[in-house]
Structure formats: C-alpha cells, structure tokens
Coordinates of C-alpha atoms in Angstrom, one line a residue:
Chain A
M1 CA -39.0 8.6 1.5
K2 CA -40.5 8.4 5.0
L3 CA -44.2 8.3 5.1
F4 CA -46.1 10.3 7.7
T5 CA -47.5 8.4 10.7
L6 CA -50.1 9.3 13.3
D7 CA -47.3 10.5 15.5
T8 CA -45.7 12.9 13.0
P9 CA -45.8 16.4 14.4
I10 CA -47.9 18.5 12.0
A11 CA -45.6 21.5 12.0
D12 CA -42.6 19.4 10.9
A13 CA -44.7 17.8 8.1
I14 CA -45.7 21.2 6.8
M15 CA -42.2 22.7 7.0
N16 CA -41.0 19.8 4.8
H17 CA -44.1 19.9 2.5
P18 CA -45.6 23.3 2.4
D19 CA -48.3 22.3 0.0
L20 CA -50.0 20.3 2.8
I21 CA -51.3 23.6 4.0
V22 CA -54.2 23.4 1.5
I23 CA -55.6 20.4 3.5
F24 CA -56.4 22.6 6.5
E25 CA -58.4 25.2 4.5
R26 CA -60.3 22.4 2.7
L27 CA -61.2 20.6 5.9
N28 CA -62.0 24.0 7.5
I29 CA -59.8 23.4 10.5
P30 CA -57.6 26.3 11.7
L31 CA -53.8 26.4 11.9
G32 CA -51.9 27.1 15.1
V33 CA -51.0 23.4 15.4
Q34 CA -48.3 23.9 18.1
E35 CA -46.6 20.7 19.0
N36 CA -49.5 18.5 18.1
S37 CA -49.1 15.3 16.2
I38 CA -51.4 14.3 13.3
Q39 CA -53.4 12.1 15.7
E40 CA -53.7 14.7 18.5
Y41 CA -54.7 17.5 16.2
A42 CA -57.2 15.4 14.4
I43 CA -58.9 14.5 17.6
Q44 CA -59.0 18.1 18.7
S45 CA -60.5 19.1 15.4
D46 CA -63.1 16.3 15.5
I47 CA -61.8 14.5 12.4
N48 CA -60.8 10.8 12.0
P49 CA -57.0 10.7 12.5
E50 CA -56.7 8.1 9.8
L51 CA -58.4 10.4 7.3
L52 CA -56.1 13.3 8.1
L53 CA -53.1 11.0 7.8
S54 CA -54.3 9.6 4.5
L55 CA -54.8 13.1 3.1
F56 CA -51.3 14.1 4.2
N57 CA -49.6 11.1 2.6
L58 CA -51.7 11.6 -0.6
Q59 CA -50.9 15.3 -0.9
A60 CA -47.1 14.9 -0.2
Y61 CA -46.3 11.4 -1.6
H62 CA -49.2 10.6 -3.9
L63 CA -49.9 7.4 -1.9
V64 CA -53.2 5.9 -1.1
N65 CA -53.4 3.4 1.8
D66 CA -56.4 1.2 0.9
D67 CA -56.5 -0.8 4.1
I68 CA -58.2 1.9 6.0
E69 CA -62.0 1.7 6.6
F70 CA -63.8 5.0 6.6
D71 CA -67.3 5.4 8.0
K72 CA -70.2 7.6 6.9
Q73 CA -69.0 10.6 8.8
D74 CA -65.7 10.4 7.0
T75 CA -67.4 10.1 3.7
Q76 CA -69.3 13.3 4.4
R77 CA -65.9 15.0 5.3
I78 CA -64.4 13.8 2.0
I79 CA -67.3 15.2 0.0
D80 CA -66.9 18.6 1.8
Y81 CA -63.2 18.4 1.1
L82 CA -63.7 17.9 -2.6
K83 CA -66.3 20.6 -2.8
A84 CA -63.9 23.0 -1.1
S85 CA -61.3 22.0 -3.6
H86 CA -63.6 22.9 -6.5
D87 CA -64.2 26.3 -5.0
Y88 CA -60.5 26.8 -4.7
Y89 CA -59.9 25.9 -8.3
T90 CA -62.7 28.0 -9.7
T91 CA -62.1 31.1 -7.6
E92 CA -58.3 31.1 -7.4
F93 CA -56.5 28.9 -9.8
Y94 CA -58.5 29.3 -13.0
P95 CA -58.9 33.1 -12.8
E96 CA -55.1 33.3 -12.3
I97 CA -54.4 31.1 -15.3
S98 CA -57.0 33.1 -17.4
K99 CA -55.2 36.3 -16.5
Y100 CA -51.8 34.8 -17.6
I101 CA -53.3 33.5 -20.9
E102 CA -54.8 36.9 -21.6
Q103 CA -51.4 38.5 -21.1
L104 CA -49.8 36.0 -23.3
I105 CA -52.3 36.8 -26.1
N106 CA -51.6 40.5 -25.7
H107 CA -47.9 39.7 -26.1
N108 CA -48.1 37.4 -29.0
K109 CA -50.3 38.3 -32.0
Q110 CA -49.9 35.1 -34.0
S111 CA -53.0 33.0 -34.7
E112 CA -51.7 30.0 -32.8
F113 CA -52.0 32.1 -29.6
K114 CA -55.6 33.0 -30.5
M115 CA -56.2 29.3 -30.8
L116 CA -54.6 28.7 -27.5
R117 CA -57.1 31.0 -25.8
K118 CA -60.0 29.2 -27.5
F119 CA -58.4 25.9 -26.3
F120 CA -58.2 27.2 -22.8
D121 CA -61.8 28.6 -22.8
D122 CA -63.2 25.3 -24.0
Y123 CA -61.2 23.4 -21.4
L124 CA -62.4 25.8 -18.7
Q125 CA -66.0 25.3 -19.7
E126 CA -65.6 21.6 -19.6
V127 CA -64.0 21.7 -16.2
E128 CA -66.8 24.0 -14.8
Q129 CA -69.4 21.6 -16.2
H130 CA -67.7 18.7 -14.6
F131 CA -67.5 20.4 -11.2
E132 CA -71.1 21.4 -11.5
Y133 CA -72.1 17.9 -12.3
E134 CA -70.3 16.6 -9.2
D135 CA -71.6 19.4 -6.9
E136 CA -75.2 19.1 -8.1
I137 CA -75.6 15.4 -8.9
V138 CA -72.9 13.2 -7.5
F139 CA -72.4 14.7 -4.1
P140 CA -76.1 15.1 -3.3
Y141 CA -76.6 11.5 -4.3
I142 CA -73.9 10.4 -1.9
R143 CA -75.2 12.6 0.9
N144 CA -78.6 10.9 0.5
L145 CA -76.9 7.5 0.7
I146 CA -75.1 8.5 3.8
Q147 CA -78.3 9.7 5.4
G148 CA -79.9 6.4 4.4
K149 CA -82.6 8.0 2.3
T150 CA -84.3 5.4 0.3
E151 CA -85.9 7.6 -2.3
T152 CA -82.5 8.1 -4.1
T153 CA -82.6 7.8 -7.8
D154 CA -81.2 4.7 -9.6
Y155 CA -78.1 6.7 -10.4
A156 CA -75.0 4.7 -9.5
V157 CA -71.5 6.0 -8.9
E158 CA -70.2 3.7 -11.6
K159 CA -71.3 6.2 -14.2
Y160 CA -69.1 8.8 -12.8
K161 CA -65.7 7.0 -13.0
Q162 CA -65.1 7.9 -16.6
H163 CA -65.3 11.7 -16.2
H164 CA -61.8 12.6 -15.1
N165 CA -59.3 11.5 -17.7
D166 CA -60.2 14.0 -20.4
I167 CA -59.8 17.0 -18.1
E168 CA -56.3 15.9 -17.1
A169 CA -55.2 15.2 -20.6
K170 CA -56.2 18.7 -21.8
L171 CA -54.3 20.3 -19.0
E172 CA -51.2 18.4 -20.0
D173 CA -51.7 19.3 -23.6
L174 CA -51.7 22.9 -22.6
I175 CA -48.4 22.6 -20.7
Y176 CA -46.8 20.8 -23.7
L177 CA -47.9 23.4 -26.1
L178 CA -46.4 26.2 -24.0
V179 CA -43.2 24.4 -23.3
K180 CA -42.5 22.5 -26.6
F181 CA -44.3 24.1 -29.5
L182 CA -45.5 27.7 -29.2
P183 CA -42.9 30.1 -30.6
A184 CA -41.2 32.1 -27.9
G185 CA -41.7 35.8 -27.9
N186 CA -40.1 38.0 -25.4
D187 CA -42.2 36.4 -22.7
I188 CA -40.0 34.0 -20.7
K189 CA -41.2 35.4 -17.3
L190 CA -44.8 35.1 -18.2
R191 CA -44.3 31.5 -19.6
R192 CA -42.6 30.5 -16.4
Q193 CA -45.5 31.9 -14.4
I194 CA -48.1 30.1 -16.5
V195 CA -46.2 26.8 -16.6
E196 CA -45.6 26.9 -12.8
T197 CA -49.2 27.5 -12.1
L198 CA -50.5 24.9 -14.5
A199 CA -48.1 22.3 -13.1
R200 CA -49.3 23.0 -9.6
L201 CA -52.9 22.8 -10.7
D202 CA -52.1 19.6 -12.6
R203 CA -50.6 18.0 -9.6
D204 CA -53.5 19.0 -7.3
L205 CA -56.1 17.8 -9.8
Q206 CA -54.3 14.4 -10.0
I207 CA -54.6 14.1 -6.2
H208 CA -58.2 15.3 -6.4
A209 CA -59.0 12.6 -8.9
R210 CA -57.3 9.9 -6.8
I211 CA -59.3 10.9 -3.7
E212 CA -62.5 10.5 -5.8
N213 CA -61.5 7.3 -7.7
E214 CA -59.6 5.5 -5.0
I215 CA -61.2 6.6 -1.7
L216 CA -64.6 8.0 -2.4
I217 CA -65.9 5.7 -5.1
P218 CA -65.1 2.4 -3.2
L219 CA -66.8 3.9 -0.1
V220 CA -69.9 4.7 -2.1
E221 CA -69.9 1.4 -3.9
T222 CA -69.9 -0.4 -0.5
M223 CA -72.8 1.8 0.6
E224 CA -74.7 1.0 -2.6
K225 CA -74.3 -2.7 -1.9
Q226 CA -75.5 -2.4 1.6
K227 CA -78.5 -0.6 0.4
T228 CA -79.7 -3.4 -1.8
Chain B
M1 CA -25.3 20.0 -37.5
T2 CA -28.1 22.3 -38.6
K3 CA -28.1 23.9 -41.9
A4 CA -27.2 27.6 -42.3
S5 CA -30.2 30.0 -42.7
N6 CA -30.9 31.8 -45.9
I7 CA -31.8 35.4 -45.3
L8 CA -33.1 37.8 -47.9
I9 CA -33.1 41.5 -47.4
V10 CA -35.4 43.5 -49.5
E11 CA -34.7 47.2 -49.1
P12 CA -34.5 50.0 -51.8
S13 CA -31.9 52.1 -49.9
V14 CA -28.4 50.7 -50.5
I15 CA -27.1 52.3 -47.3
I16 CA -29.8 50.7 -45.2
A17 CA -29.6 47.4 -47.0
N18 CA -25.8 47.1 -46.6
G19 CA -26.1 48.2 -43.0
I20 CA -28.6 45.5 -42.2
E21 CA -26.6 42.9 -44.1
S22 CA -23.6 43.6 -42.0
L23 CA -25.6 43.4 -38.8
V24 CA -27.1 40.0 -40.0
N25 CA -23.6 38.7 -40.7
N26 CA -22.6 39.9 -37.3
A27 CA -25.5 38.3 -35.5
L28 CA -25.6 35.1 -37.5
P29 CA -22.1 34.5 -39.0
L30 CA -23.2 31.2 -40.7
A31 CA -26.2 32.7 -42.5
N32 CA -26.2 33.1 -46.3
T33 CA -27.5 36.6 -47.1
A34 CA -28.8 38.2 -50.3
V35 CA -29.8 41.8 -50.8
C36 CA -32.4 42.9 -53.3
K37 CA -33.7 46.4 -54.0
N38 CA -37.2 45.5 -54.9
I39 CA -39.6 42.6 -55.5
P40 CA -39.9 42.4 -59.3
Q41 CA -43.5 43.2 -59.7
H42 CA -44.4 41.4 -62.9
E43 CA -42.7 38.2 -61.8
P44 CA -42.4 38.0 -58.1
N45 CA -42.3 34.2 -58.0
C46 CA -39.1 34.0 -59.9
F47 CA -36.9 34.9 -57.0
A48 CA -39.2 33.6 -54.2
D49 CA -38.8 30.1 -55.8
A50 CA -35.1 30.2 -56.4
I51 CA -34.2 29.6 -52.8
N52 CA -36.1 28.5 -49.8
W53 CA -35.7 31.7 -47.7
D54 CA -35.8 31.1 -44.0
I55 CA -36.0 34.8 -43.0
V56 CA -37.0 37.7 -45.2
I57 CA -36.4 41.2 -43.9
I58 CA -38.4 43.5 -46.0
N59 CA -39.2 47.2 -46.0
P60 CA -43.0 47.6 -46.1
V61 CA -42.6 50.7 -48.2
L62 CA -42.3 48.3 -51.2
T63 CA -45.5 46.5 -50.5
N64 CA -47.4 49.6 -49.7
R65 CA -46.8 50.8 -53.3
C66 CA -48.4 47.7 -54.5
P67 CA -51.3 46.3 -52.5
N68 CA -51.3 43.1 -54.4
L69 CA -47.8 42.4 -53.3
Q70 CA -48.7 43.0 -49.7
K71 CA -51.5 40.4 -50.0
N72 CA -49.3 37.9 -51.6
L73 CA -46.2 38.3 -49.5
R74 CA -47.1 35.3 -47.3
K75 CA -47.6 33.3 -50.4
Y76 CA -44.3 34.1 -52.0
F77 CA -42.4 33.3 -48.8
H78 CA -44.7 30.7 -47.2
D79 CA -42.2 29.1 -44.9
A80 CA -40.1 32.1 -44.1
I81 CA -40.2 34.3 -41.0
L82 CA -41.0 37.8 -42.2
I83 CA -39.4 40.8 -40.5
A84 CA -40.5 44.3 -41.3
L85 CA -37.8 46.9 -41.8
I86 CA -39.5 50.1 -40.8
T87 CA -38.1 53.3 -42.1
N88 CA -41.3 55.3 -42.2
L89 CA -44.4 56.0 -40.0
Y90 CA -47.2 53.5 -40.4
D91 CA -50.3 52.4 -38.7
R92 CA -49.5 49.9 -36.0
S93 CA -51.7 47.2 -37.6
L94 CA -49.1 46.9 -40.3
C95 CA -46.9 45.0 -37.9
D96 CA -49.4 42.2 -37.5
M97 CA -48.4 40.9 -40.9
F98 CA -44.9 40.3 -39.7
Q99 CA -43.4 38.2 -37.0
D100 CA -41.2 41.1 -35.9
C101 CA -40.2 44.6 -36.8
I102 CA -36.8 46.3 -37.0
Y103 CA -37.0 50.1 -36.7
L104 CA -34.6 52.5 -38.3
N105 CA -33.6 53.9 -34.9
D106 CA -33.2 50.6 -33.2
E107 CA -30.0 50.0 -31.2
E108 CA -27.6 47.5 -32.6
K109 CA -28.2 45.1 -29.6
T110 CA -32.0 45.3 -30.2
I111 CA -31.5 44.3 -33.8
L112 CA -29.1 41.5 -33.0
K113 CA -31.6 40.2 -30.5
I114 CA -34.4 40.2 -33.0
L115 CA -32.3 38.4 -35.6
K116 CA -31.1 35.8 -33.2
K117 CA -34.6 35.2 -31.9
C118 CA -36.1 34.8 -35.4
N119 CA -33.3 32.5 -36.4
S120 CA -34.0 30.2 -33.5
E121 CA -37.7 30.3 -34.1
Q122 CA -37.1 29.3 -37.7
K123 CA -34.8 26.4 -36.6
L124 CA -37.5 25.3 -34.2
M125 CA -40.1 25.3 -37.0
L126 CA -37.9 23.2 -39.2
K127 CA -37.4 20.8 -36.4
N128 CA -41.1 20.6 -35.7
S129 CA -41.8 19.8 -39.3
G130 CA -39.5 16.8 -39.1
I131 CA -41.2 15.1 -36.2
L132 CA -44.0 13.4 -38.0
S133 CA -43.8 11.2 -41.0
E134 CA -45.4 12.2 -44.3
R135 CA -48.3 9.8 -43.7
E136 CA -48.8 11.0 -40.1
T137 CA -48.8 14.6 -41.3
E138 CA -51.5 13.7 -43.7
V139 CA -53.6 12.1 -41.0
L140 CA -53.0 15.1 -38.7
K141 CA -54.2 17.5 -41.4
Q142 CA -57.5 15.6 -41.6
L143 CA -57.9 15.1 -37.9
V144 CA -57.6 18.8 -37.2
R145 CA -60.1 19.5 -40.0
G146 CA -62.6 17.5 -37.9
K147 CA -62.6 14.3 -39.9
S148 CA -63.4 11.1 -38.0
I149 CA -61.1 8.1 -38.0
K150 CA -63.4 6.3 -40.4
E151 CA -63.4 9.2 -42.9
I152 CA -59.7 9.5 -42.7
A153 CA -59.3 5.8 -43.4
D154 CA -61.6 6.1 -46.4
N155 CA -59.9 9.2 -47.7
L156 CA -56.4 7.8 -47.5
H157 CA -57.4 4.3 -48.5
I158 CA -56.1 2.7 -45.3
S159 CA -57.9 0.5 -42.7
N160 CA -59.5 2.1 -39.6
H161 CA -56.9 0.2 -37.6
T162 CA -54.0 1.8 -39.5
A163 CA -55.6 5.3 -39.2
L164 CA -56.0 4.8 -35.5
S165 CA -52.4 3.7 -35.1
H166 CA -51.3 6.8 -37.0
R167 CA -53.3 8.8 -34.6
R168 CA -51.7 7.1 -31.6
N169 CA -48.2 7.7 -33.0
I170 CA -48.9 11.4 -33.6
S171 CA -50.1 11.7 -30.0
D172 CA -47.0 9.8 -28.7
K173 CA -44.5 11.8 -30.8
L174 CA -46.0 15.2 -29.9
G175 CA -47.0 14.4 -26.3
I176 CA -50.4 15.8 -27.1
K177 CA -53.7 13.9 -26.8
S178 CA -56.5 16.2 -27.8
V179 CA -57.3 17.1 -31.4
A180 CA -57.7 20.8 -30.4
A181 CA -54.1 20.9 -29.2
M182 CA -52.9 19.0 -32.3
A183 CA -54.5 21.8 -34.4
I184 CA -52.4 24.4 -32.6
Y185 CA -49.3 22.3 -33.2
A186 CA -50.3 22.0 -36.9
V187 CA -50.5 25.8 -37.2
V188 CA -47.2 26.3 -35.4
A189 CA -45.5 23.8 -37.6
K190 CA -47.2 25.4 -40.7
I191 CA -48.9 22.1 -41.6
I192 CA -52.2 23.9 -41.9
D193 CA -53.3 27.4 -42.4
P194 CA -54.6 29.1 -39.2
N195 CA -57.9 30.3 -40.7
E196 CA -58.7 26.9 -41.8
S197 CA -58.1 25.4 -38.4
L198 CA -60.1 27.9 -36.6
E199 CA -63.1 27.0 -38.8
G200 CA -62.4 23.3 -38.4
L201 CA -62.6 23.6 -34.6
K202 CA -66.0 25.2 -34.5

C-alpha cells in the first residue's frame, strides 16, 4: 500500500480510488483537476494542502496522520465538510436504503421483516437526532470558539465523544440480519442492493466518525485550553 | 451430515397427493414423506406430535371447513414450514398464513424451486436454533422482552455478572449488538413469538 503524498496527481488517485470523489463535493471544490497534484490543486482551491492530503488518505486507506497541525481556518473547513456529509447521508443514502427496505417488506410478509422496518425506522430517527445535535449544538459551539467569541456556553466537546458508537453498531446489526439470519425469499438482487448500499454507508460513516474523533475533537480541545 | 427432512402432505385428493409426493421425492430425494387425507378433527394433536414435521404441505380447503383448525394450524406444527397447496380460488390474504404457496397449475420447475427453497430455510432455522446454549436462549428471551440485566439475574437466580457475560456471549455468537436486532433474530429462530416481541419493543 502506497500512501498519497502532496505530489500525487489527483486524477491518478481518483482513478485508483473512485470513492475519493465525494471529497470534492463535500469541500465544494470543482473537478476538472487536469494534471494537478494534490498540493497544486489545493492551493488553487484555497485549501490547506495537508488537509486535502489527510482527507485523501483517510478516505482511501483509513489512515489518520496525527502529526499535522491544522489552524482555525482548517477547522472551519472540517466542520463544513462534516455538515456536507450529513446532507449527503440524509438526502441521498438514507432515502435509498428506505426505498430498498420498503421493497423488501413488500416482498416478504413474515413478521421478522415488519420488525426489520421498525428497527430501521428507529435507527434512522436516532441518526437524524444525532446529526441535528451536531449541526445545531456542536458545530455552532466550535464556530464560536474559532471566532474567539467569549460568550460561548460551558459546553465542552468532551460530552460529544460518546455519541458515535451506538449508530455504527446498529448499522452493522442491520447488515448481519440481512446476510446471516433473515430467511431468503426470492429477493437476492434486492438483498445485494441493500447490503452493498449499507456497506458503503457503513464505511463512509466510519471515516466520518474518525474525522470527528481523531481530527476535529483534538483541535477543539486545544482551542478550549487556549481559551482558559 | 444434516438430518433428512420430514415432510407431511395433507391433501384429500389421492391424485394430487401422490403427484405432490412424487415431486417432493424428486426435489428432495433424502426427505421422508407421509401423505394424509385429512387432519383428524377430534384429535389433531395425535399426528402432529408423532413426528417433528419440518415441512407441511397442506390444502387450505381442509382448514376452511373448520375455522378452529385454521387458527390452530400453527400450534400443531409449530416448528414446521407451512406451504399451502392451492387447488381452489381464495382471497389472497389466505396466503399470509403460509410461508409459500403451490398452485395446482404451477409448472414442475416452479414447484421444485419452492420445495428446495423451503427445505433450505428449514435447515437454516435448525442451524440457528443450535447457535445459543439453553441458558443463553433463556437470557435472550428475557432481554428481548425488555428485561434489564438485574431483572434477568433475579429471574434466573444468577449473578448480575453472569447475566452480563451471557449477554456478551449472545452478542459475540450472533454478531449482533442491539437488543432490537436480537429480537428479530429470536423471531427468525422461533425462540419467541413475533407478536410478543413487537409488544416488547414498544
């Protein structure tokens, strides 16, 4: 495995790891990267090259380099990135999965499938609450810190670390139920579609949580210390 | 080596019954089959108890004549997969009582497919039921009924620590962490009744 460097041409990286494409949408920078390296394109797009590189290595290889120091502007970028990911999950991923689950229920009349729908609905509600909590409480709190506003509440980012595990566990449960336990009807194509989508989502959510836990939270903790 | 399935065919017409039996033998050569013209109405338990039927193929015309029988069908054959053998025109909701339906006009390959699918589902169910130990199954039942670890420990006369470690083992064996997902497993594996679990979750 060869990690990306600042000199890696972006087009090569994307050809080898097509799922890197989500990064551009979330950072709101256009494609049409031509022959540019990560460093060159980052500078053109007014983003810290080290941040773009970190996101590339995280998305493709699940690796976080914790030697890099990000500044306040980067922190703002990261929050925007996470917020854009939330929108992507809620407007694209979850509606797609809901649609598949609905088809599965229509296909299989047994009560365990009705329970599966309830399980998914409860999970979705939990996820939406969690995103809302981040968008409306955590991110504004961090924005205030970045802007040096002193009137921020006594909320500390420590509180927010616990939130992620439960959501990931339930998503994995869902995949296990579909793969291991739920009796197969004549629905192999549909199952494949659901499991593929869930696995992609699971993977992306894991990366999402790592950006929050391993990059964002340490940054915010440093800012909190500086404040006091 | 998995054990051969026991398949019961309940069908009043000897022509249809023998036809289905020969298709079953064709699809599942290892299965033990038995044919019966009717469910003895006064004493239905006598033959339901005799053997643990894995698959029961039954013509609903029999249960329609006797509403009680229809209600109790699941009870008589609690672990079996029920397939309706449809020789008449019925409301579609009838099919909800059964895992699958075979229609009189079905092609041979359709029927073989249904039989094979039901047989592998039944095998899967048996395998599922063997994953957890008796004690773990007991703990699982109480968990999905919404009982806390402390309540489970009290009910089963074990320590909180032991109850917790049962819970952990269930989770490890199934690969499932949340109680809500365990409830779905418990229904699939026929450890609990679906109605009960839906109530327990609310």
